[in-house]
Coordinates of C-alpha atoms in Angstrom, one line a residue:
Chain A
K1 CA 4.2 11.7 -12.1
Q2 CA 1.6 11.7 -9.3
E3 CA 2.6 13.3 -6.2
V4 CA 0.5 12.8 -3.1
T5 CA 0.8 15.1 0.0
Q6 CA -0.8 14.4 3.5
I7 CA -1.2 17.1 6.1
P8 CA -0.7 17.1 8.9
A9 CA 2.1 14.5 9.3
A10 CA 1.1 13.9 13.0
L11 CA -1.8 14.5 14.9
S12 CA -2.6 14.2 18.6
V13 CA -6.1 14.5 20.0
P14 CA -8.1 13.7 23.2
E15 CA -10.4 10.7 23.0
G16 CA -13.9 11.8 21.6
E17 CA -12.6 14.6 19.3
N18 CA -13.3 14.3 15.5
L19 CA -10.4 13.9 13.2
V20 CA -9.9 15.6 9.9
L21 CA -6.9 14.2 7.7
N22 CA -6.2 15.8 4.5
C23 CA -4.7 14.3 1.2
S24 CA -3.8 16.3 -1.9
F25 CA -2.5 14.9 -5.2
T26 CA -1.1 16.5 -8.4
D27 CA -2.8 14.3 -11.2
S28 CA -6.5 14.4 -11.3
A29 CA -6.7 11.5 -13.8
I30 CA -7.4 8.8 -11.2
Y31 CA -9.7 5.9 -11.2
N32 CA -10.3 5.8 -7.5
L33 CA -8.7 6.7 -4.1
Q34 CA -8.1 4.4 -1.1
W35 CA -7.6 5.1 2.5
F36 CA -5.6 2.8 4.6
R37 CA -4.6 2.4 8.2
Q38 CA -1.3 1.0 9.2
D39 CA -0.3 -0.1 12.7
P40 CA 3.3 0.1 13.5
G41 CA 5.2 -2.7 11.9
K42 CA 2.1 -4.2 10.2
G43 CA 0.6 -4.2 6.8
L44 CA -2.0 -1.9 5.5
T45 CA -5.8 -2.3 6.2
S46 CA -8.1 -0.8 3.6
L47 CA -10.6 1.6 5.2
L48 CA -12.5 3.1 2.2
L49 CA -12.5 3.3 -1.6
I50 CA -13.9 6.2 -3.4
Q51 CA -14.5 5.7 -7.2
S52 CA -13.6 8.8 -9.2
S53 CA -17.2 9.3 -10.0
Q54 CA -18.1 9.5 -6.3
R55 CA -17.9 12.6 -4.0
E56 CA -18.3 10.8 -0.7
Q57 CA -18.1 7.4 0.9
T58 CA -19.1 6.3 4.5
S59 CA -18.2 3.5 6.8
G60 CA -19.3 3.6 10.3
R61 CA -17.4 6.5 12.0
L62 CA -15.4 7.1 8.9
N63 CA -16.3 9.5 6.0
A64 CA -14.2 10.3 3.0
S65 CA -14.8 12.9 0.5
L66 CA -13.2 13.5 -2.9
D67 CA -12.9 16.5 -5.0
K68 CA -11.1 15.0 -8.1
S69 CA -10.8 18.4 -10.1
S70 CA -9.0 20.1 -7.3
G71 CA -6.9 16.9 -6.3
R72 CA -8.1 16.6 -2.7
S73 CA -9.5 13.9 -0.6
T74 CA -10.4 14.2 3.2
L75 CA -11.0 11.5 5.9
Y76 CA -13.0 12.3 8.7
I77 CA -13.2 10.1 11.8
A78 CA -16.0 10.8 14.2
A79 CA -15.8 10.4 18.0
S80 CA -12.2 9.2 18.0
Q81 CA -11.0 6.4 20.3
P82 CA -7.6 5.5 21.5
G83 CA -7.9 2.4 19.2
D84 CA -8.0 4.7 16.2
S85 CA -4.2 5.5 16.7
A86 CA -2.3 4.5 13.8
T87 CA -0.9 5.9 10.5
Y88 CA -3.4 6.7 7.9
L89 CA -2.4 6.6 4.3
C90 CA -4.2 7.9 1.2
A91 CA -3.4 6.5 -2.3
P92 CA -5.0 7.6 -5.5
A93 CA -5.1 4.9 -8.1
A94 CA -4.2 5.4 -11.8
G95 CA -3.8 2.6 -14.1
N96 CA -3.0 -0.4 -12.0
K97 CA -0.9 1.0 -9.3
L98 CA -1.6 3.1 -6.1
T99 CA 0.5 6.2 -5.3
F100 CA 0.9 6.7 -1.6
G101 CA 1.3 9.8 0.6
G102 CA 3.7 10.0 3.4
G103 CA 0.8 9.3 5.9
T104 CA -0.7 11.0 8.8
R105 CA 0.3 9.5 12.4
V106 CA -2.6 9.8 14.7
L107 CA -2.4 9.5 18.4
V108 CA -5.8 9.4 20.4
K109 CA -5.2 10.1 24.1
P110 CA -7.5 8.5 26.7
Chain B
D1 CA -7.9 -17.0 7.2
T2 CA -8.2 -16.3 3.4
G3 CA -6.3 -13.0 3.4
V4 CA -3.0 -12.1 1.6
S5 CA -0.2 -14.1 3.4
Q6 CA 3.5 -13.4 3.1
D7 CA 6.5 -15.3 4.0
P8 CA 8.8 -15.0 5.7
R9 CA 7.7 -12.1 7.8
H10 CA 11.3 -11.1 8.7
K11 CA 14.5 -11.7 7.1
I12 CA 18.0 -10.7 8.1
T13 CA 20.8 -11.0 5.6
K14 CA 24.4 -10.0 4.9
R15 CA 25.2 -7.6 2.1
G16 CA 25.8 -9.4 -1.1
Q17 CA 23.5 -12.3 -0.3
N18 CA 20.4 -13.3 -2.3
V19 CA 16.8 -13.4 -0.7
T20 CA 13.6 -14.6 -2.0
F21 CA 10.1 -13.7 -0.6
R22 CA 6.7 -15.3 -1.3
C23 CA 3.3 -13.8 -1.5
D24 CA 0.1 -15.8 -1.5
P25 CA -2.8 -13.7 -2.9
I26 CA -6.6 -14.0 -1.8
S27 CA -8.0 -16.9 -3.7
E28 CA -9.2 -16.1 -7.2
H29 CA -7.6 -12.6 -7.1
N30 CA -6.0 -12.2 -10.6
R31 CA -4.2 -9.1 -10.0
L32 CA -1.0 -9.2 -7.7
Y33 CA 1.2 -6.1 -6.6
W34 CA 4.5 -5.7 -5.0
Y35 CA 5.4 -2.5 -3.1
R36 CA 8.3 -1.3 -0.9
Q37 CA 8.2 0.9 2.1
T38 CA 10.9 2.4 4.0
L39 CA 10.7 3.7 7.5
G40 CA 8.5 6.7 7.8
Q41 CA 7.4 6.8 4.2
G42 CA 4.4 5.5 2.3
P43 CA 4.8 2.3 0.2
E44 CA 6.2 2.6 -3.5
F45 CA 4.9 0.6 -6.3
L46 CA 7.4 -2.0 -7.7
T47 CA 5.7 -4.3 -10.0
Y48 CA 2.1 -5.8 -10.8
F49 CA 1.0 -9.0 -12.4
Q50 CA -2.3 -9.9 -14.0
N51 CA -2.6 -13.8 -13.7
E52 CA 0.9 -14.9 -14.7
A53 CA 1.8 -11.9 -16.8
Q54 CA 4.0 -9.1 -15.4
L55 CA 2.3 -6.0 -17.0
E56 CA 4.3 -3.1 -15.3
K57 CA 7.6 -2.5 -13.5
S58 CA 8.7 0.6 -11.7
R59 CA 12.0 2.2 -12.3
L60 CA 12.7 1.4 -8.7
L61 CA 12.9 -2.4 -9.7
S62 CA 16.7 -2.6 -10.6
D63 CA 18.1 -5.4 -12.4
R64 CA 18.9 -6.9 -9.1
F65 CA 15.2 -7.5 -8.5
S66 CA 13.0 -10.1 -10.2
A67 CA 9.5 -11.1 -9.7
E68 CA 7.5 -14.1 -10.9
R69 CA 4.1 -15.4 -10.6
P70 CA 4.5 -18.6 -12.7
K71 CA 1.1 -20.3 -12.3
G72 CA -1.0 -17.2 -11.8
S73 CA -1.3 -17.9 -8.0
F74 CA 1.6 -17.2 -5.7
S75 CA 4.4 -14.9 -6.6
T76 CA 8.1 -14.5 -5.5
L77 CA 10.2 -11.4 -5.4
E78 CA 14.0 -12.2 -5.5
I79 CA 16.8 -9.7 -4.6
Q80 CA 20.1 -10.6 -5.7
R81 CA 23.4 -9.1 -4.2
T82 CA 21.4 -7.3 -1.5
E83 CA 22.7 -3.8 -0.5
Q84 CA 22.1 -2.0 2.7
G85 CA 19.7 0.3 0.8
D86 CA 17.3 -2.7 0.2
S87 CA 16.5 -2.6 3.8
A88 CA 12.7 -2.0 3.8
M89 CA 9.4 -3.7 4.2
Y90 CA 8.2 -5.4 1.1
L91 CA 4.5 -5.5 0.8
C92 CA 2.3 -7.7 -1.4
A93 CA -1.4 -6.8 -2.4
S94 CA -4.1 -8.5 -4.5
S95 CA -7.3 -7.5 -6.1
P96 CA -9.9 -9.1 -8.3
I97 CA -10.5 -7.8 -11.8
G98 CA -13.8 -5.8 -11.9
Q99 CA -15.2 -3.2 -14.0
T100 CA -13.6 -0.5 -12.1
Q101 CA -10.4 -0.5 -10.4
E102 CA -10.9 -2.7 -7.3
T103 CA -9.7 -2.5 -3.7
Q104 CA -6.2 -3.8 -3.1
Y105 CA -5.8 -5.9 -0.1
F106 CA -2.5 -6.0 1.6
G107 CA -0.5 -8.8 3.3
P108 CA 1.4 -8.2 6.6
G109 CA 4.6 -7.5 4.7
T110 CA 8.2 -9.1 4.9
R111 CA 10.6 -7.0 6.8
L112 CA 14.2 -7.1 5.4
L113 CA 17.2 -6.1 7.0
V114 CA 20.6 -6.0 5.1
L115 CA 23.6 -5.8 7.4

């Protein structure tokens, strides 16, 4: 059974700092891994999808890496802004379902 | 807006009542998923459809839960004889069929409170 851990559970940084969010998973037999953002009381917004054959994926200030063999992914957010405050969830995909971690709650202070 | 939509957005019910939620996926997305999220946790997979066929169900989906997608378009999730432990956000997602597993796009969710 896939287990996903996200560390840290919460993070508070001043505006402008870079964010590093970690995700580890126990079963490396995955098709891809998605990173999502969730604002309080809202649904999930997909940020990045990394295929299992890829090592890295970038979108604007976001960069996600994947080391499938060691069961790790990292999301980097450059030059954080107060609007980046949210919960970030990683979800490796195996078969047709996503398994989510508990998320990292991020607060970017102006 | 052509994103995933869910109705209702909020539902308050008394223990023992039945509730039904609806999900409309993105047009032409063949795959539809239901997840449940409790406060402070990540979503958990409940079930998955490809067109009208329900292909996988989680053990979380007790016999009080039933999901349908009769015409391969919208889906409904019904909970019978609700319990307080059913209180959660119910999320629907859809994805197209591709050569690889595709991005799942999520709706805004239905928040259920069972009193």
